[in-house]
Short mmCIF file of C-alpha atoms and ligand atoms in Angstrom, two decimals:
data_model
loop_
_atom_site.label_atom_id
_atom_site.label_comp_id
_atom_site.label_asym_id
_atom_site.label_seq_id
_atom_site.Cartn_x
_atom_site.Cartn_y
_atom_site.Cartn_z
CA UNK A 21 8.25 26.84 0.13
CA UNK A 22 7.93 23.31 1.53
CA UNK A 23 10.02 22.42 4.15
CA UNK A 24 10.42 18.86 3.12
CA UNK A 25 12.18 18.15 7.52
CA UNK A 26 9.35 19.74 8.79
CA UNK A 27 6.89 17.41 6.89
CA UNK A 28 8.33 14.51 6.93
CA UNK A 29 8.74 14.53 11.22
CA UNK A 30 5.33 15.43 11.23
CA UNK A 31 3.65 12.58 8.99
CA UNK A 32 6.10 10.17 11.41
CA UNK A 33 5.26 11.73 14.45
CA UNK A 34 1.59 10.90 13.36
CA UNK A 35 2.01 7.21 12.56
CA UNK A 36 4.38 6.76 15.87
CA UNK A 37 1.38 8.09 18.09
CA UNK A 38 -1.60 6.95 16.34
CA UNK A 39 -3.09 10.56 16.30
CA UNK A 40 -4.18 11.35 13.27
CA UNK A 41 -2.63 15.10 11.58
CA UNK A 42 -5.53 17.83 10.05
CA UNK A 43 -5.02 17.91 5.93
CA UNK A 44 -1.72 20.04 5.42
CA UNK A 45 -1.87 23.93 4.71
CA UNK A 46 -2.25 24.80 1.41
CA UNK A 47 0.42 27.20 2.67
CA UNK A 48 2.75 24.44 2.64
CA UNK A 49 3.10 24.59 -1.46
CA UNK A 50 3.68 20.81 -1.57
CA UNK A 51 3.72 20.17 -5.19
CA UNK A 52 4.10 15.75 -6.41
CA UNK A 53 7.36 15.96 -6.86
CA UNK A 54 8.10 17.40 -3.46
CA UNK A 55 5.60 15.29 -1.99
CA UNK A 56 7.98 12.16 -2.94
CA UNK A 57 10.99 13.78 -1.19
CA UNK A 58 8.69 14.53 1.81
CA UNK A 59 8.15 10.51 1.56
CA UNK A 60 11.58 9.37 1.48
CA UNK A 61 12.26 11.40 4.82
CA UNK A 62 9.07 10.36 5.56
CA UNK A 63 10.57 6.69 5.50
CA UNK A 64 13.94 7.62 6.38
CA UNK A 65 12.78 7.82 9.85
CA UNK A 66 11.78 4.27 10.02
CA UNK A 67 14.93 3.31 8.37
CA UNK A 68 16.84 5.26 11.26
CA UNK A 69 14.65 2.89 13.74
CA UNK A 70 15.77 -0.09 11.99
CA UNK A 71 13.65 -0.93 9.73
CA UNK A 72 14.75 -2.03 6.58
CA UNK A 73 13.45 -1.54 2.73
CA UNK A 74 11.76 -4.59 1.42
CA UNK A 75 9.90 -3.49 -1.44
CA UNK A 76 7.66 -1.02 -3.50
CA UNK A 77 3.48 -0.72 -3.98
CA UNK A 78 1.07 0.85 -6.26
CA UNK A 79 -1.21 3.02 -5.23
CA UNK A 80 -4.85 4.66 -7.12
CA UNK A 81 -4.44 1.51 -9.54
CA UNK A 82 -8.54 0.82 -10.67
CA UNK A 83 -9.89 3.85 -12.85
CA UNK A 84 -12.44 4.13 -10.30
CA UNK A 85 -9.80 5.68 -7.43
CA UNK A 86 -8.06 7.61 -10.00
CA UNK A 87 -11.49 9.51 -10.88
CA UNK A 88 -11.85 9.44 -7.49
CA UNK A 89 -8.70 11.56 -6.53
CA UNK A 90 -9.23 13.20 -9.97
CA UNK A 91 -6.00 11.75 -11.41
CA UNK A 92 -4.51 9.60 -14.36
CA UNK A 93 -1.69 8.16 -12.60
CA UNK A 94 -0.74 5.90 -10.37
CA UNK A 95 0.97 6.76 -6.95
CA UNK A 96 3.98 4.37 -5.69
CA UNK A 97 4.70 4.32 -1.78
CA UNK A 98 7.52 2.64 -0.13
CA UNK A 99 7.26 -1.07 2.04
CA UNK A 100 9.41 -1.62 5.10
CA UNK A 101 10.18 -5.18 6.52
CA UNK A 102 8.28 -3.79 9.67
CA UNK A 103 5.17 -3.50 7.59
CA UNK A 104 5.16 -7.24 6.71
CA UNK A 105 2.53 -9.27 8.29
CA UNK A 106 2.25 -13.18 8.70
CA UNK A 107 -0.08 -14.64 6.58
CA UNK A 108 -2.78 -15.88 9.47
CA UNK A 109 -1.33 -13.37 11.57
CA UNK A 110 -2.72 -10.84 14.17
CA UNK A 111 -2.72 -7.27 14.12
CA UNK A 112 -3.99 -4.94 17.16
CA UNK A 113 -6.02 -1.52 16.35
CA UNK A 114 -4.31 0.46 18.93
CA UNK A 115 -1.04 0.05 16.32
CA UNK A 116 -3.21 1.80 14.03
CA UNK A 117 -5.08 4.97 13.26
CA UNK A 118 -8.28 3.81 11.01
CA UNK A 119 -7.09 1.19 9.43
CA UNK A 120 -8.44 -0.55 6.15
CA UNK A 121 -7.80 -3.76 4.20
CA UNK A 122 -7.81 -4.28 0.72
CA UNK A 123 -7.22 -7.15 -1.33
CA UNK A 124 -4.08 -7.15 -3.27
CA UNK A 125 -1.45 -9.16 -6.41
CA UNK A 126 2.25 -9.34 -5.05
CA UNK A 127 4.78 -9.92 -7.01
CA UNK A 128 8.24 -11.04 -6.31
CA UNK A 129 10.90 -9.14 -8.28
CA UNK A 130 14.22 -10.53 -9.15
CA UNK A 131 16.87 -9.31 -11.80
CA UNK A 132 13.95 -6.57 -12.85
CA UNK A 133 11.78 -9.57 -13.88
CA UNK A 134 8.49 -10.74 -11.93
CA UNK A 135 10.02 -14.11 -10.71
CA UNK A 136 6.82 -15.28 -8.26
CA UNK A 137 3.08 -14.31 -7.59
CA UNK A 138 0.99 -14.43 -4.37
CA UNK A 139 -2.60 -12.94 -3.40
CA UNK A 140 -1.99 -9.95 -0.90
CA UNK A 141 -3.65 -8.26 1.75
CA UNK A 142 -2.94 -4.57 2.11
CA UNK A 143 -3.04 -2.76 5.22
CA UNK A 144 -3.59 0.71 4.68
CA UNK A 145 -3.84 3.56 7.97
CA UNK A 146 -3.87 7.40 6.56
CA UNK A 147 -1.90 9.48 8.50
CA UNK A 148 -4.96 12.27 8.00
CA UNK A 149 -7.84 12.73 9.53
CA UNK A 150 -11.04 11.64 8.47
CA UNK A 151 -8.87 9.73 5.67
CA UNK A 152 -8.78 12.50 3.75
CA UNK A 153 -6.14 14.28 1.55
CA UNK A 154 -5.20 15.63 -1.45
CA UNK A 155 -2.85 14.21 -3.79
CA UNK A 156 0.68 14.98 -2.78
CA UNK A 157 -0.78 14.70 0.56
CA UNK A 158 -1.02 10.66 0.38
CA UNK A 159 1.99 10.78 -1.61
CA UNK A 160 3.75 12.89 1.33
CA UNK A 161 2.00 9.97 3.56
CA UNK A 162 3.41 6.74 1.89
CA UNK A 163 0.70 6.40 0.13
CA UNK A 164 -1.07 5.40 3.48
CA UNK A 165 1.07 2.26 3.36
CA UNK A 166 0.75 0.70 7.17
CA UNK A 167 0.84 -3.55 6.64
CA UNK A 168 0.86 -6.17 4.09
CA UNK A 169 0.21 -10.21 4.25
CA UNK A 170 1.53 -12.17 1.39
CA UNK A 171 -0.25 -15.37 0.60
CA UNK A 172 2.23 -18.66 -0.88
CA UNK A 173 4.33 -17.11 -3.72
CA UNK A 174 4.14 -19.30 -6.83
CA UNK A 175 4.85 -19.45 -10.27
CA UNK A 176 3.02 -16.86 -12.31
CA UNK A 177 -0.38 -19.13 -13.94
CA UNK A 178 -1.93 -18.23 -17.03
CA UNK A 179 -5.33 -15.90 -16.44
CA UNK A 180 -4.29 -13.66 -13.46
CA UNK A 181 -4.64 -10.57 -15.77
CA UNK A 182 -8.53 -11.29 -15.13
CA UNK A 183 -8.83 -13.55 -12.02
CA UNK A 184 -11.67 -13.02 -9.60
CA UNK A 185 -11.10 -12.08 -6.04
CA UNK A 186 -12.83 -11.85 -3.00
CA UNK A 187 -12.46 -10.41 0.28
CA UNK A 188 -14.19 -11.80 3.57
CA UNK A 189 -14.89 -10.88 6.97
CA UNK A 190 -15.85 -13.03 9.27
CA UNK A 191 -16.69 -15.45 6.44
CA UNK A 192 -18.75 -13.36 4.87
CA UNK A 193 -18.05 -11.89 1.29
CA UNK A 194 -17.84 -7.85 1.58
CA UNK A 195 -16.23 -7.48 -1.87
CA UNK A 196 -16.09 -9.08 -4.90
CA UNK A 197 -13.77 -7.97 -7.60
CA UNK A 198 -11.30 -9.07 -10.61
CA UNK A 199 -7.19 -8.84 -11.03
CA UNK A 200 -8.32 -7.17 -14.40
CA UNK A 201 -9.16 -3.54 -12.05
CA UNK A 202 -5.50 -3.32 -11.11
CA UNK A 203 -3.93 -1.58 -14.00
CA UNK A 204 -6.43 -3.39 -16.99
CA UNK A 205 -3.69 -6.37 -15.98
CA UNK A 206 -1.90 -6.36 -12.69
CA UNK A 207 1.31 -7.52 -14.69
CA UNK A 208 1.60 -3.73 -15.45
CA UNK A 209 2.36 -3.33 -12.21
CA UNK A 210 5.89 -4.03 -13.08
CA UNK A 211 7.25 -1.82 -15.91
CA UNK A 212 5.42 1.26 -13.76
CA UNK A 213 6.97 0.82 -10.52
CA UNK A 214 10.52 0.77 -11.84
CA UNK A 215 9.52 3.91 -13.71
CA UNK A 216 8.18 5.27 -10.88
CA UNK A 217 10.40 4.64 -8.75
CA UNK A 218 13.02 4.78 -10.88
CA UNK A 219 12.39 8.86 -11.45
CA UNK A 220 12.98 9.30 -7.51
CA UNK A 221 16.01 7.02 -8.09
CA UNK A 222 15.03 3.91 -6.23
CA UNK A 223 15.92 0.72 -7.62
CA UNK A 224 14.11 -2.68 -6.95
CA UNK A 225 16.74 -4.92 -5.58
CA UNK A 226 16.80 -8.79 -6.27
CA UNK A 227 13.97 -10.50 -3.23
CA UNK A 228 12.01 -7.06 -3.73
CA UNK A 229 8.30 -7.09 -3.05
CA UNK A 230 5.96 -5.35 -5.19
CA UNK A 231 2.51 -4.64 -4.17
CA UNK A 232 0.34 -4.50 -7.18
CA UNK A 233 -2.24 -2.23 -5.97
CA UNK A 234 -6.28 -2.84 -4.97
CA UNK A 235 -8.56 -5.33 -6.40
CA UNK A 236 -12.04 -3.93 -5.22
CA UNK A 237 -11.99 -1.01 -2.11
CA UNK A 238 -10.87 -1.22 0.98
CA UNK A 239 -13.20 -2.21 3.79
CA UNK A 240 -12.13 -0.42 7.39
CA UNK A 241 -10.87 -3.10 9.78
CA UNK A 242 -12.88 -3.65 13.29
CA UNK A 243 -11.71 -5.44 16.32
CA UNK A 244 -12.29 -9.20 16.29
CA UNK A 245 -12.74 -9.85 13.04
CA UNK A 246 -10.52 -12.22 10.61
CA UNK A 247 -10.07 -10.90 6.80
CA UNK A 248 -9.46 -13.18 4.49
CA UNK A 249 -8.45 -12.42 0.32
CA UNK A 250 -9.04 -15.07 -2.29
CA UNK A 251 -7.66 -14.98 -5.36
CA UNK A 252 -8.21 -16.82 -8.13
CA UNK A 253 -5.99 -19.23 -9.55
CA UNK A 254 -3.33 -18.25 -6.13
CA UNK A 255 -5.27 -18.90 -3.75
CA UNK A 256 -5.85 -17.18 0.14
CA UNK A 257 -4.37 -14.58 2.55
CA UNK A 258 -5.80 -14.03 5.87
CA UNK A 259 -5.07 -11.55 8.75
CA UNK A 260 -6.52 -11.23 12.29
CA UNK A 261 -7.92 -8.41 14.16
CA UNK A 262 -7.18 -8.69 17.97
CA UNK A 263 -10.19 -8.31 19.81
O1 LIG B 6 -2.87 1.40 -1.88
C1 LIG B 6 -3.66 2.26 -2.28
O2 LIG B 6 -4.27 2.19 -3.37
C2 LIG B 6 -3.92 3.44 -1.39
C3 LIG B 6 -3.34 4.64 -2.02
C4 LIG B 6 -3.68 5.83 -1.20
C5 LIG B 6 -5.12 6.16 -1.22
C6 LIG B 6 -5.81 5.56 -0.04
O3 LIG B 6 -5.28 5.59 1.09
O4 LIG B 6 -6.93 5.09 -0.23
MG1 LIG B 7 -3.09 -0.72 -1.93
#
């Protein structure tokens, strides 16, 4: 039986000291729906630090990470005001495991309708090594949720179901992509987070944050280098590695 304590200290213990944890033990018998307990402990802890709940994300949204992981649904983790990032801000690897960024749709959710839209830079740092796991493993994890930059919010435009997007590093383009791989239309995003969510009894409160889910994949983030995310039609996000 899973000892949903046990696994939840450990996947914090892992993110508090950077050291990444070996894949857990089959033995463990963590099944999806445990896994989602294991991350609301999981988060708990960071709640008990302070931190506060700010909003949900998607996870394994293009068809190409769900044949990855060998799945047909989509995994929701759990965002922390601790997680947020300035846009143009600067983040230091030795806060992180093995960090990756990966361009992103945010909506802004009020009275359970999307109210704003801004292009989004995920920050994601698996708690596993090698950045491997199974899938109640990342769900047990956050979903590998670590950071997240939020461009200007604006009004929702006409077109962002298939607007192209770009990441950069360093000014040069490492991935090139279109809204239209998160979900077929990232304004899915919506209805299946608060039925996601809303099966582990989490409600999106007015001001919530909902991170749509990935654009193209993630790239792993080096020291020195500034990421940038353009979106069409909403424009840039851009984050800093300290050197
Ligand atoms: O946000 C994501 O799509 C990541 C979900 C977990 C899988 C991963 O860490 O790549
Ligand atoms: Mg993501």
């Amino acid at each position: 039986m899973t000892d949903v304590d046990q696994l939840a200290a450990h996947l914090d213990a892992a993110a508090t000291s950077r050291v990444a944890v070996p894949q857990l033990n089959a033995a463990t018998g963590l099944d999806v729906p445990t896994a989602y307990r294991v991350q609301e402990a999981v988060v708990a802890h960071r709640l008990a630090r302070g931190e506060r709940l700010v909003g949900v994300k998607l996870g394994l949204t293009s068809r190409a990470k769900m044949a990855q992981m060998g799945v047909d649904e989509v995994i929701w983790g759990r965002l922390t005001d601790a997680m947020w990032i300035p846009d143009g801000g600067t983040i230091r690897l030795a806060d992180h495991i093995h960090p990756k960024a990966e361009p992103e749709v945010a909506f802004l959710v009020e009275r359970n309708a999307v109210t704003a839209v801004a292009p989004a830079i995920e920050v994601i740092d698996s708690r596993y090594v090698d950045f491997r796991f199974t899938l109640p493993e990342v769900v047990a994890d956050n979903t590998s949720a670590s950071g997240f930059v939020l461009g200007a919010w604006q009004p929702v435009p006409a077109g962002i179901d298939n607007s192209g997007v770009l990441l950069e590093v360093d000014g040069r383009v490492v991935q090139l992509g279109s809204t239209a791989a998160i979900l077929g239309d990232p304004r899915r995003a919506l209805p299946d987070a608060v039925r996601l969510a809303g099966a582990c009894d989490l409600e999106l409160p007015d001001g919530s944050v909902l991170l749509a889910g990935a654009a193209t994949a993630a790239v792993p983030l080096r020291s020195g280098t500034h990421v940038r995310v353009t979106v069409e039609r909403l424009g840039s996000a851009s984050l800093r590695v300290a050197p």
